[in-house]
Coordinates of C-alpha atoms and ligand atoms in Angstrom, one line a residue:
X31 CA -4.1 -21.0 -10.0
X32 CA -6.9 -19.2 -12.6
X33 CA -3.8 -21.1 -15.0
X34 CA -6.7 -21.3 -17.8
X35 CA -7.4 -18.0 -20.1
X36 CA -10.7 -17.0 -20.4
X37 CA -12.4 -18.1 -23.7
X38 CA -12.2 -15.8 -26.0
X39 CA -9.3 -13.9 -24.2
X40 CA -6.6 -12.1 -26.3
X41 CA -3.9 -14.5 -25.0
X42 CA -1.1 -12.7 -25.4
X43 CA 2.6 -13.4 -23.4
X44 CA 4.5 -10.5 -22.3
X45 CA 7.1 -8.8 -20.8
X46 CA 6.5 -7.0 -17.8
X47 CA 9.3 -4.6 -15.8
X48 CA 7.8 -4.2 -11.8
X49 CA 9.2 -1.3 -9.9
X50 CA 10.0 -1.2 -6.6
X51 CA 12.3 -3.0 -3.5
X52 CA 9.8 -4.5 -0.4
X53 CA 7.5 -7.2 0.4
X54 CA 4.6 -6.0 -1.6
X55 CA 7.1 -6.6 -5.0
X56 CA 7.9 -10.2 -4.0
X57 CA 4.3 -10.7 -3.3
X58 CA 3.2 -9.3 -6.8
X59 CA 6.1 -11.1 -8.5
X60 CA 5.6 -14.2 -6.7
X61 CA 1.6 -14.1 -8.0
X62 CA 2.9 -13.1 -11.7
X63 CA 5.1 -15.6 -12.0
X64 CA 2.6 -18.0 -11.5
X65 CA 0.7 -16.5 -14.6
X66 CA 0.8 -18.4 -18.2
X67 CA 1.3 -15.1 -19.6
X68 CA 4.4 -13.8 -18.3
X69 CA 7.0 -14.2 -20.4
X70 CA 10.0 -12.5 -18.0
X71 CA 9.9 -10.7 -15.3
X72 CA 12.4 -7.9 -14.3
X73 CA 12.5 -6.3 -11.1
X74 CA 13.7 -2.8 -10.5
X75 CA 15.6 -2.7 -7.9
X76 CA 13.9 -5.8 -6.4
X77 CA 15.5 -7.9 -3.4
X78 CA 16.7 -11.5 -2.7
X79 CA 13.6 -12.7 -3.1
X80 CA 12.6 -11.4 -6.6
X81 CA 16.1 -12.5 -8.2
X82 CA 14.8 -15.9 -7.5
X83 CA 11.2 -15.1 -9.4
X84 CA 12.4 -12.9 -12.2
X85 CA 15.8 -10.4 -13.4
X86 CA 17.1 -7.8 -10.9
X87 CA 17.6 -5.1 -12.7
X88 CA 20.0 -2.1 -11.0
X89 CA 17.8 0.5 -11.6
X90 CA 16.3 3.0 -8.8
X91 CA 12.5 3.3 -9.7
X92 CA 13.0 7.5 -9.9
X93 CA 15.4 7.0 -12.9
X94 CA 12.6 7.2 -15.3
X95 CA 15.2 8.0 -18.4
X96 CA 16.8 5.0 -16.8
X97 CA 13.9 2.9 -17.1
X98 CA 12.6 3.9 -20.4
X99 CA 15.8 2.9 -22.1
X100 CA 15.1 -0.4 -20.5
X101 CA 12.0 -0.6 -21.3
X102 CA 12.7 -0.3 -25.0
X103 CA 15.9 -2.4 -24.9
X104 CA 13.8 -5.5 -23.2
X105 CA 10.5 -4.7 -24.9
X106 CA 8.6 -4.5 -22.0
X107 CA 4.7 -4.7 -22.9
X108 CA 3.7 -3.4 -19.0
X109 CA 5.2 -1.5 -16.6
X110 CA 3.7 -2.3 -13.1
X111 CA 4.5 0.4 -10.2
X112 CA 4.8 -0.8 -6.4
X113 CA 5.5 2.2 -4.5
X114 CA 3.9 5.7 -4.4
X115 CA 7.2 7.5 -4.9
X116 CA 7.6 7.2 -8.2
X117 CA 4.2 8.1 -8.8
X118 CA 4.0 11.2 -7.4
X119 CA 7.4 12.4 -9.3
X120 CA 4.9 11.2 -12.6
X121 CA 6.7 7.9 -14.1
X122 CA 3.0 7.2 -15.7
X123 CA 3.1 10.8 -17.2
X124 CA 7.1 10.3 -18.1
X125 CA 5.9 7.6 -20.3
X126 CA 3.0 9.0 -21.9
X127 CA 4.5 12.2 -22.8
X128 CA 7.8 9.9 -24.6
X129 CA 6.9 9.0 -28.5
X130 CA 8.7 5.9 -28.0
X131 CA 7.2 4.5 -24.4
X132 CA 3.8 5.8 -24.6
X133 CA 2.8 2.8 -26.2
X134 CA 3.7 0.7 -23.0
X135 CA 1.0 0.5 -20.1
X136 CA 1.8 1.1 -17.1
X137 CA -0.2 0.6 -14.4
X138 CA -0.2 3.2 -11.8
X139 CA -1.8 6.7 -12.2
X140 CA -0.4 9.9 -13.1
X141 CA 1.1 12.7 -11.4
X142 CA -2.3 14.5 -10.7
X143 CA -4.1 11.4 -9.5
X144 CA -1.2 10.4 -7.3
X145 CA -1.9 13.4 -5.4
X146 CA -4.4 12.1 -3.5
X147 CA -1.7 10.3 -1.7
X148 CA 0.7 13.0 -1.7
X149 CA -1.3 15.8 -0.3
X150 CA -3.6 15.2 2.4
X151 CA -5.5 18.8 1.6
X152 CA -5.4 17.6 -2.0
X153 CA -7.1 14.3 -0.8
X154 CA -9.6 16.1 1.7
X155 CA -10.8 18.5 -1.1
X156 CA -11.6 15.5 -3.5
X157 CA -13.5 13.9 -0.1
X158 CA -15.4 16.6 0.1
X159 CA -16.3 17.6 -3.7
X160 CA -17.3 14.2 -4.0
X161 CA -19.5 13.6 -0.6
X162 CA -16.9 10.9 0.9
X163 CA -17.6 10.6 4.3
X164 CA -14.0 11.9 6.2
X165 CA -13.0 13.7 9.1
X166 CA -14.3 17.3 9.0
X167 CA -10.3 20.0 8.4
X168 CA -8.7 22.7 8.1
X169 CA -5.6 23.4 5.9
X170 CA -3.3 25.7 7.9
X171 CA 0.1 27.7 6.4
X172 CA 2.4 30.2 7.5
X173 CA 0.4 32.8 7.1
X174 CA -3.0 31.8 8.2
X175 CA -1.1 30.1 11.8
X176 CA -2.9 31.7 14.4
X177 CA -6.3 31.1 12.5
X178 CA -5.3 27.3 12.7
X179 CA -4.6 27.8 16.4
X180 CA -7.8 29.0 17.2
X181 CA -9.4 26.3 15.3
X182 CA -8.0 23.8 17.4
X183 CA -9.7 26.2 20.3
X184 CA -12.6 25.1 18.7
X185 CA -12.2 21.4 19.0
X186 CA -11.7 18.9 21.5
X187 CA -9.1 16.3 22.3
X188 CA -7.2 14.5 20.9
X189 CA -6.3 17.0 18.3
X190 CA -4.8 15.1 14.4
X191 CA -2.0 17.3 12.4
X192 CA -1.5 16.2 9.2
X193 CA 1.8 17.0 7.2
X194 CA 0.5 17.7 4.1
X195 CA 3.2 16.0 1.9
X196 CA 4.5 12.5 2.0
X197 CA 6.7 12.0 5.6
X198 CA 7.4 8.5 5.2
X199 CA 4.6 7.4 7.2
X200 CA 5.7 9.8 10.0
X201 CA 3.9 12.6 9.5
X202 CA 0.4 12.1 11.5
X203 CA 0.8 13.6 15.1
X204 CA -2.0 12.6 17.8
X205 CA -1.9 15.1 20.5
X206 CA -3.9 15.4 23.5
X207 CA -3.4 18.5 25.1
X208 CA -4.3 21.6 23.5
X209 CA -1.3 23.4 24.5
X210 CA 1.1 20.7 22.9
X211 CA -1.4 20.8 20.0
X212 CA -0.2 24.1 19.0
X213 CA 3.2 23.9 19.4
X214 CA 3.7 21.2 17.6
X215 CA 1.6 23.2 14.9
X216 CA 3.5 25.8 14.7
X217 CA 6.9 23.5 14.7
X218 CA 5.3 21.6 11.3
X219 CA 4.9 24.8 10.2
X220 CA 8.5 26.0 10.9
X221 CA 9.7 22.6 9.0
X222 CA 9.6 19.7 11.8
X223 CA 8.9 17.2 8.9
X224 CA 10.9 19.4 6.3
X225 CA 8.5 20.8 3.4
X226 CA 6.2 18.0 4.4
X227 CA 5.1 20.0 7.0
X228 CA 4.8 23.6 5.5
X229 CA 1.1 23.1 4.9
X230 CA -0.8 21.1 7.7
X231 CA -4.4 19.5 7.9
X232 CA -5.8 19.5 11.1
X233 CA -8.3 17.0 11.7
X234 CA -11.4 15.8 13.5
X235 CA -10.5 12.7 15.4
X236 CA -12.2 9.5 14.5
X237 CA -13.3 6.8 17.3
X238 CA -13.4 3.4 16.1
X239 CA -11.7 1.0 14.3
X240 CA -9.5 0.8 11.8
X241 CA -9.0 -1.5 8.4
X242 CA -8.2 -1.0 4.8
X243 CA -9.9 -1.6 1.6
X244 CA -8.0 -2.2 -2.0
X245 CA -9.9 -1.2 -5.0
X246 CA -8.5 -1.8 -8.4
X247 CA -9.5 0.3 -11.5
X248 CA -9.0 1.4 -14.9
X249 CA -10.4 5.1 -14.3
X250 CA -14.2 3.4 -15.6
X251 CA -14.3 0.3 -13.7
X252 CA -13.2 -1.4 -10.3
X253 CA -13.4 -4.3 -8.6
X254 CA -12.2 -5.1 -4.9
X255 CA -10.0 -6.8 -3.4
X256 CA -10.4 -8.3 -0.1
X257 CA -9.8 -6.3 2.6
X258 CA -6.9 -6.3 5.5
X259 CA -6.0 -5.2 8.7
X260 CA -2.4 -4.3 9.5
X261 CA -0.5 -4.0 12.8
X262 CA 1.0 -0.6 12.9
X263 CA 2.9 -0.4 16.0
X264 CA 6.4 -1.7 17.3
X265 CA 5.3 -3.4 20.7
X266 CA 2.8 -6.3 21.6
X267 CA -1.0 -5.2 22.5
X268 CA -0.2 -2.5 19.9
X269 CA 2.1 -0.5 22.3
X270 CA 5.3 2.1 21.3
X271 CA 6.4 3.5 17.8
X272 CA 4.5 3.7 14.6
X273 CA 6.1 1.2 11.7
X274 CA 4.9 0.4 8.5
X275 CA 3.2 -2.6 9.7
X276 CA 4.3 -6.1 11.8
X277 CA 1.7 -7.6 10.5
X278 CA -1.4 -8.1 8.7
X279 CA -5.2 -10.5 8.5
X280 CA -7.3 -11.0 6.0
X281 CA -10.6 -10.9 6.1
X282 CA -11.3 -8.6 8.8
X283 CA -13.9 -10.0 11.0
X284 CA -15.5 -6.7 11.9
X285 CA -15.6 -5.9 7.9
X286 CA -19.7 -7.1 7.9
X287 CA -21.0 -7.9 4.6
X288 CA -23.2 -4.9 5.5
X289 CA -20.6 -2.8 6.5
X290 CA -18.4 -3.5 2.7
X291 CA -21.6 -2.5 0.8
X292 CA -21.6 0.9 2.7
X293 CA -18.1 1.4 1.9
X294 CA -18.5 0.4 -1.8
X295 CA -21.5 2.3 -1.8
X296 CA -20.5 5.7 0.2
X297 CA -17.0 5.6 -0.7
X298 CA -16.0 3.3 -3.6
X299 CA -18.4 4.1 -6.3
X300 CA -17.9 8.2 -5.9
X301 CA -14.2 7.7 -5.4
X302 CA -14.2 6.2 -9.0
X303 CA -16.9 8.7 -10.3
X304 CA -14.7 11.4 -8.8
X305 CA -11.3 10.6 -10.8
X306 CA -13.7 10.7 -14.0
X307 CA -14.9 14.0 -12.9
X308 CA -12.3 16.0 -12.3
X309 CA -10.2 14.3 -15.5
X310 CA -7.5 12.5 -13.1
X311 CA -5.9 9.8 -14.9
X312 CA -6.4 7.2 -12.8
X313 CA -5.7 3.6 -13.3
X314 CA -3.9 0.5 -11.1
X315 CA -4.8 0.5 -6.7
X316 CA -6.7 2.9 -4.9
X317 CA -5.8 1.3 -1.0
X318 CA -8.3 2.8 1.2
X319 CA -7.7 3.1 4.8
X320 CA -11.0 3.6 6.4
X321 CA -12.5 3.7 10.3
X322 CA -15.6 1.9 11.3
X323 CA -17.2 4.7 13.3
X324 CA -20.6 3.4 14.6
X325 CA -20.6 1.2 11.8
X326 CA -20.2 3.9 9.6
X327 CA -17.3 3.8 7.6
X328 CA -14.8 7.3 7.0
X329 CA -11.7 7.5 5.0
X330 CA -8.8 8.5 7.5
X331 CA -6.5 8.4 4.2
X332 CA -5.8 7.3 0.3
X333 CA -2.5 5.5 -0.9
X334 CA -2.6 5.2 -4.6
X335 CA -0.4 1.7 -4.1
X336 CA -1.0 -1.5 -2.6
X337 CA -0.3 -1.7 1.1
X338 CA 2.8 -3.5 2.3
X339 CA 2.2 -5.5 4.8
X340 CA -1.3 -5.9 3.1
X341 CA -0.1 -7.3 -0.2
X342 CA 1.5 -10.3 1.2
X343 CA -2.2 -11.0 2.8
X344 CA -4.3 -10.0 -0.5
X345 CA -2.9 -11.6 -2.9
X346 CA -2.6 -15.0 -1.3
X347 CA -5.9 -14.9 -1.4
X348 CA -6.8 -13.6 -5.3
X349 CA -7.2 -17.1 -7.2
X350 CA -7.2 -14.9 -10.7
X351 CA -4.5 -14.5 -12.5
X352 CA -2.8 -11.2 -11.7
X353 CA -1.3 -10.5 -15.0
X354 CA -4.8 -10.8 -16.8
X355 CA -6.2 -8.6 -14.2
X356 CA -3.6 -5.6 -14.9
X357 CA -3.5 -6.2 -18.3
X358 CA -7.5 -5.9 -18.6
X359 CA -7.1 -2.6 -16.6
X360 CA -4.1 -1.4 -19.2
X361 CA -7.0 -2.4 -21.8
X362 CA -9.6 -0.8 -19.7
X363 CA -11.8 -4.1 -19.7
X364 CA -11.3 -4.7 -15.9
X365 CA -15.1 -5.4 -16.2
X366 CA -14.5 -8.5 -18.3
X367 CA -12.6 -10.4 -15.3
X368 CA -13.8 -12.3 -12.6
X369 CA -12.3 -12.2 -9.4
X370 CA -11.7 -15.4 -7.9
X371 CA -11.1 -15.0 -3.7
X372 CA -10.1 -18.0 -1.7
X373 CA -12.3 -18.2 1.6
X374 CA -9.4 -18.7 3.5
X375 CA -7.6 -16.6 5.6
X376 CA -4.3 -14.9 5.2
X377 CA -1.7 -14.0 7.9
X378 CA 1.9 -12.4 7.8
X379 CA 4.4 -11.7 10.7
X380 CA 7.1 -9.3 9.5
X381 CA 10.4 -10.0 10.5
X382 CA 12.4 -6.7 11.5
X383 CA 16.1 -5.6 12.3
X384 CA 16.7 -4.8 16.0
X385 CA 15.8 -1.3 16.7
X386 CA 13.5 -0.6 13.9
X387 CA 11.8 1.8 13.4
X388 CA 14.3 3.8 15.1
X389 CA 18.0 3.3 13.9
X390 CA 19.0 0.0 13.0
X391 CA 21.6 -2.1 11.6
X392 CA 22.2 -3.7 7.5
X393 CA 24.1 -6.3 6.0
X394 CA 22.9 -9.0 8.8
X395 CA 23.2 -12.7 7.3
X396 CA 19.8 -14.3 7.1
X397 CA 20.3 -18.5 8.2
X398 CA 17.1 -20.8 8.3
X399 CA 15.2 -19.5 5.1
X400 CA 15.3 -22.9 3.4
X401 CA 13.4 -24.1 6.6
X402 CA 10.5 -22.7 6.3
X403 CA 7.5 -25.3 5.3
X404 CA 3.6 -24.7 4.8
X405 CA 3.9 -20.7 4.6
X406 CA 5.0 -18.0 1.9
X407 CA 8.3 -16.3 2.4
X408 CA 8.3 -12.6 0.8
X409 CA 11.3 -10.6 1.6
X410 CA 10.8 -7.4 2.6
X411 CA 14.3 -5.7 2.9
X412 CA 16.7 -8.1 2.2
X413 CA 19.8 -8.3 -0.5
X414 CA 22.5 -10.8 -1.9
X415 CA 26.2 -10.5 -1.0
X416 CA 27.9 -13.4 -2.2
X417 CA 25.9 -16.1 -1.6
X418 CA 24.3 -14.9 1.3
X419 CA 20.8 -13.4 1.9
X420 CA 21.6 -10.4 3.9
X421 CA 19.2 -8.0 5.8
X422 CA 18.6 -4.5 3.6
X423 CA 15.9 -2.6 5.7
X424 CA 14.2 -2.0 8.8
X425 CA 11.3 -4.8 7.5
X426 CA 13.4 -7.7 6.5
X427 CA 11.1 -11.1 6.0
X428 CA 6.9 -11.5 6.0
X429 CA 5.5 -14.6 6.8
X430 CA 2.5 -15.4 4.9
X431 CA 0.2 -18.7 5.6
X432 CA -3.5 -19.2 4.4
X433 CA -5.6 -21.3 7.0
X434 CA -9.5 -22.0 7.6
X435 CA -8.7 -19.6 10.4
X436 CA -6.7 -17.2 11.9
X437 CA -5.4 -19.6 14.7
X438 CA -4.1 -22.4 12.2
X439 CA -2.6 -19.8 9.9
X440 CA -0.5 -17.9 12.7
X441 CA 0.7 -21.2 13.8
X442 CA 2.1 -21.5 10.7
X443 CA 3.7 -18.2 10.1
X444 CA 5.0 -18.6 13.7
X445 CA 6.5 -22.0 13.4
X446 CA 8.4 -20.8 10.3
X447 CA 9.2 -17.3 12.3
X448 CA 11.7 -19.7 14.6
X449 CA 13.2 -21.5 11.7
X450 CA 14.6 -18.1 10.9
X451 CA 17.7 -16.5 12.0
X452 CA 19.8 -13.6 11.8
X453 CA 21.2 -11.3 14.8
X454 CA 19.0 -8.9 16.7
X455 CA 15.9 -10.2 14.7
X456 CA 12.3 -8.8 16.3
X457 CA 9.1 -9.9 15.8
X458 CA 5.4 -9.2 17.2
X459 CA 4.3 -12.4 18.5
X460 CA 0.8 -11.4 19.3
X461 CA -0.5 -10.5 15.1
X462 CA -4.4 -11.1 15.4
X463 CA -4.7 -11.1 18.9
X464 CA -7.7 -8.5 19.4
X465 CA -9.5 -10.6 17.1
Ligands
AMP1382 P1 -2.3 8.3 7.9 O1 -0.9 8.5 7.6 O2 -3.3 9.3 7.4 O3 -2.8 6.9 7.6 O4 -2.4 8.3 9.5 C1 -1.7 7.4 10.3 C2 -2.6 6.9 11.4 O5 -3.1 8.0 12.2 C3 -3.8 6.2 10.9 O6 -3.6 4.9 10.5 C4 -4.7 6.3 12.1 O7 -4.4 5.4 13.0 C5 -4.4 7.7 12.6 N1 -5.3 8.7 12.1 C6 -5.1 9.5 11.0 N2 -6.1 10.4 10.9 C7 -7.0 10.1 11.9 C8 -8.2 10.7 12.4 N3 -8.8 11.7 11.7 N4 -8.8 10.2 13.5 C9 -8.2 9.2 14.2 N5 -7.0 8.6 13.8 C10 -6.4 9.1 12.7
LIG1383 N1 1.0 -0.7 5.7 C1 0.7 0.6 5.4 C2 1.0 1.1 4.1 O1 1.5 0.3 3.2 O2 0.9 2.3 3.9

């Protein structure tokens, strides 16, 4: 897959140290490995399913002295960053500011850029500087409270709080009575979601529907990626408890070619122009999740990361060769590559531990793995004890198939889903049925 260089290319093998633990690692590592220019691959933390792509390494990916030192001891030409956490405590600054690592790419933006992940007023205030079409808000703290309650006089139902900081993907609260509205305001406030919660956004709601957009840049350039749609809740018909997705499609029907050039127009372009504007350093994913109002597209929020489930659907479907694509945006040449994208589609069904996303339980053995035929297998929360794969999280397993359609690809992933065993394993068996 895109095995040949470009001509002309600086071929050049290296070394590259990926951080994070979930199915969007194994995804990435699965596509690296596949690349002529990898030389080894380590994976820090990393699961059951990247020891069998590249080196575990025993490392938490907030230990930045931790993974300097490892970075200079395994001469590590790229650093590649999964998750957002580690971003907004500033690994990417961490390395430029050491004499000794600075030298060493990372992809993944700084501090200051992350923010637009981990502050929704920080996010709303680039929207709006730049002309992004979003939700109209209004930042509330302690001390302006009451000001915030009268706002949501001022608007009608349902009402959207925002905890300003990262909640773990729990901190959006969709209210419909007014009363309930500013109680639970006032309990953010007081520190429902910890200091998450001590600054809130409240939010006009958007009507439509939802799916997310992946751009990838080196601060001057982007290109996209194809687009997803990800199953959020626990139950069928999309029924019960947020997660952080059962599932995921790509393409998304309803994602018109009319409808993508709005949102690379409206939304894409002044995003990038926007990080050159205000000097963020800004370079690896900018994942967009959007809502098709009307056929108007609005930003409902920015992760500065890949999605996961929506890596296990994307990057199935990239034919280029990922390492030449983050190492052109470590260059800043991202213009230089062509992105190849299979027509197919892409499906995954994310296997989960009984009771997730409530309390659940670890350290289940996994049987049936070396059953599964015609689909990708990225673990998701799982680790080794002994010789056993064992469940590590509330996500455990995505099952990935490409197909001409959506049909033939879910058969896949669910054919494979009953090959697989461990005990109080759930599943949605209904991914891509509104389609
Ligand atoms: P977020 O963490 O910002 O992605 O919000 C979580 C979910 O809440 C989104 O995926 C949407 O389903 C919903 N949501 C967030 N903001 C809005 C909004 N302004 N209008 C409607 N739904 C929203
Ligand atoms: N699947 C949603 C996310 O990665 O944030």
């Amino acid at each position: 897959m895109g095995s040949q260089p470009q001509a002309g290319y600086n071929f050049i093998k290296m070394n590259i140290l990926l951080l994070g633990s979930g199915g969007r690692e194994h995804a990435m590592a699965w596509k690296m490995a596949q690349s002529p220019r990898l030389t080894r691959l380590f994976v820090a933390p990393g699961n059951a399913g990247t020891a069998q792509l590249g080196t575990n390494v025993a490392i938490q990916s907030d230990d930045f002295e931790a993974l300097g030192r490892f970075a200079l001891e395994e001469k590590i030409d790229m650093v590649v960053v999964g998750p957002e956490d580690p971003l907004v405590k500033g690994v990417s600054d961490f390395f430029r500011a050491e004499p000794s690592l600075k030298n060493i790419p990372i992809i993944g933006p700084s501090a200051k850029g992350a923010r637009l992940e981990g502050s929704k007023e920080f996010a709303k205030e680039f929207m709006q500087r730049h002309g992004i079409p979003t939700a109209r808000y209004f930042t509330v703290v302690k001390e302006n409270l009451a000001e915030g309650q009268a706002y949501l006089e001022t608007m009608k139902a349902p009402y959207v709080l925002k905890a300003d900081g990262l909640a773990a993907g729990k901190g959006v609260l969709i209210i419909h009575s007014l009363e309930e509205a500013k109680s639970e305001l006032k309990a953010m406030i007081d520190g429902k979601f910890g200091t998450a919660s001590a600054k809130v956004v409240i939010e006009e709601c958007l009507v439509g529907i939802e799916l997310s957009v992946f751009v990838l840049t080196d601060g001057r350039h982007y290109k996209l990626l194809p687009e997803a749609k990800d199953y959020k809740r626990i139950g069928e018909g999309d029924t019960g408890l947020n997660t952080g997705g059962m599932g995921c499609v790509s393409p998304v029907p309803f994602a018109s070619t009319e409808f993508l050039a709005k949102v690379e127009e409206r939304i894409v372009k002044p995003t990038i122009a926007g990080f050159q504007q205000d000097g963020l350093d800004y370079n690896g994913f900018v994942f967009i999740g959007l809502m098709n109002q009307g056929g108007d597209p609005y930003v409902i929020e920015y992760n500065v990361r890949m999605g996961d489930p929506e890596t296990e659907v994307v990057l199935p479907r990239l034919k280029t060769d990922l390492v030449e694509v983050l190492d052109a945006i470590a260059k800043k040449q991202l213009h230089t590559v062509n992105l190849e994208i299979d027509p197919n589609a892409c499906v995954t069904v994310m296997l989960v531990s009984g009771g997730y996303p409530e309390a659940y339980e670890k350290g289940k053995i996994i049987s049936g793995l070396e059953n599964v035929q015609g689909s990708l297998l990225f673990h998701a929360g799982t680790s080794l004890q002994g010789e056993n794969v064992v469940t590590n999280g509330g996500r455990v397993l995505a099952i990935s198939s490409l197909g001409p359609d959506f049909p033939s690809a879910l058969k896949k992933s669910y054919a494979n889903a009953q090959q697989i065993h461990f005990d109080k394993m759930n599943y949605r068996s209904d991914i891509g049925f509104d389609l």
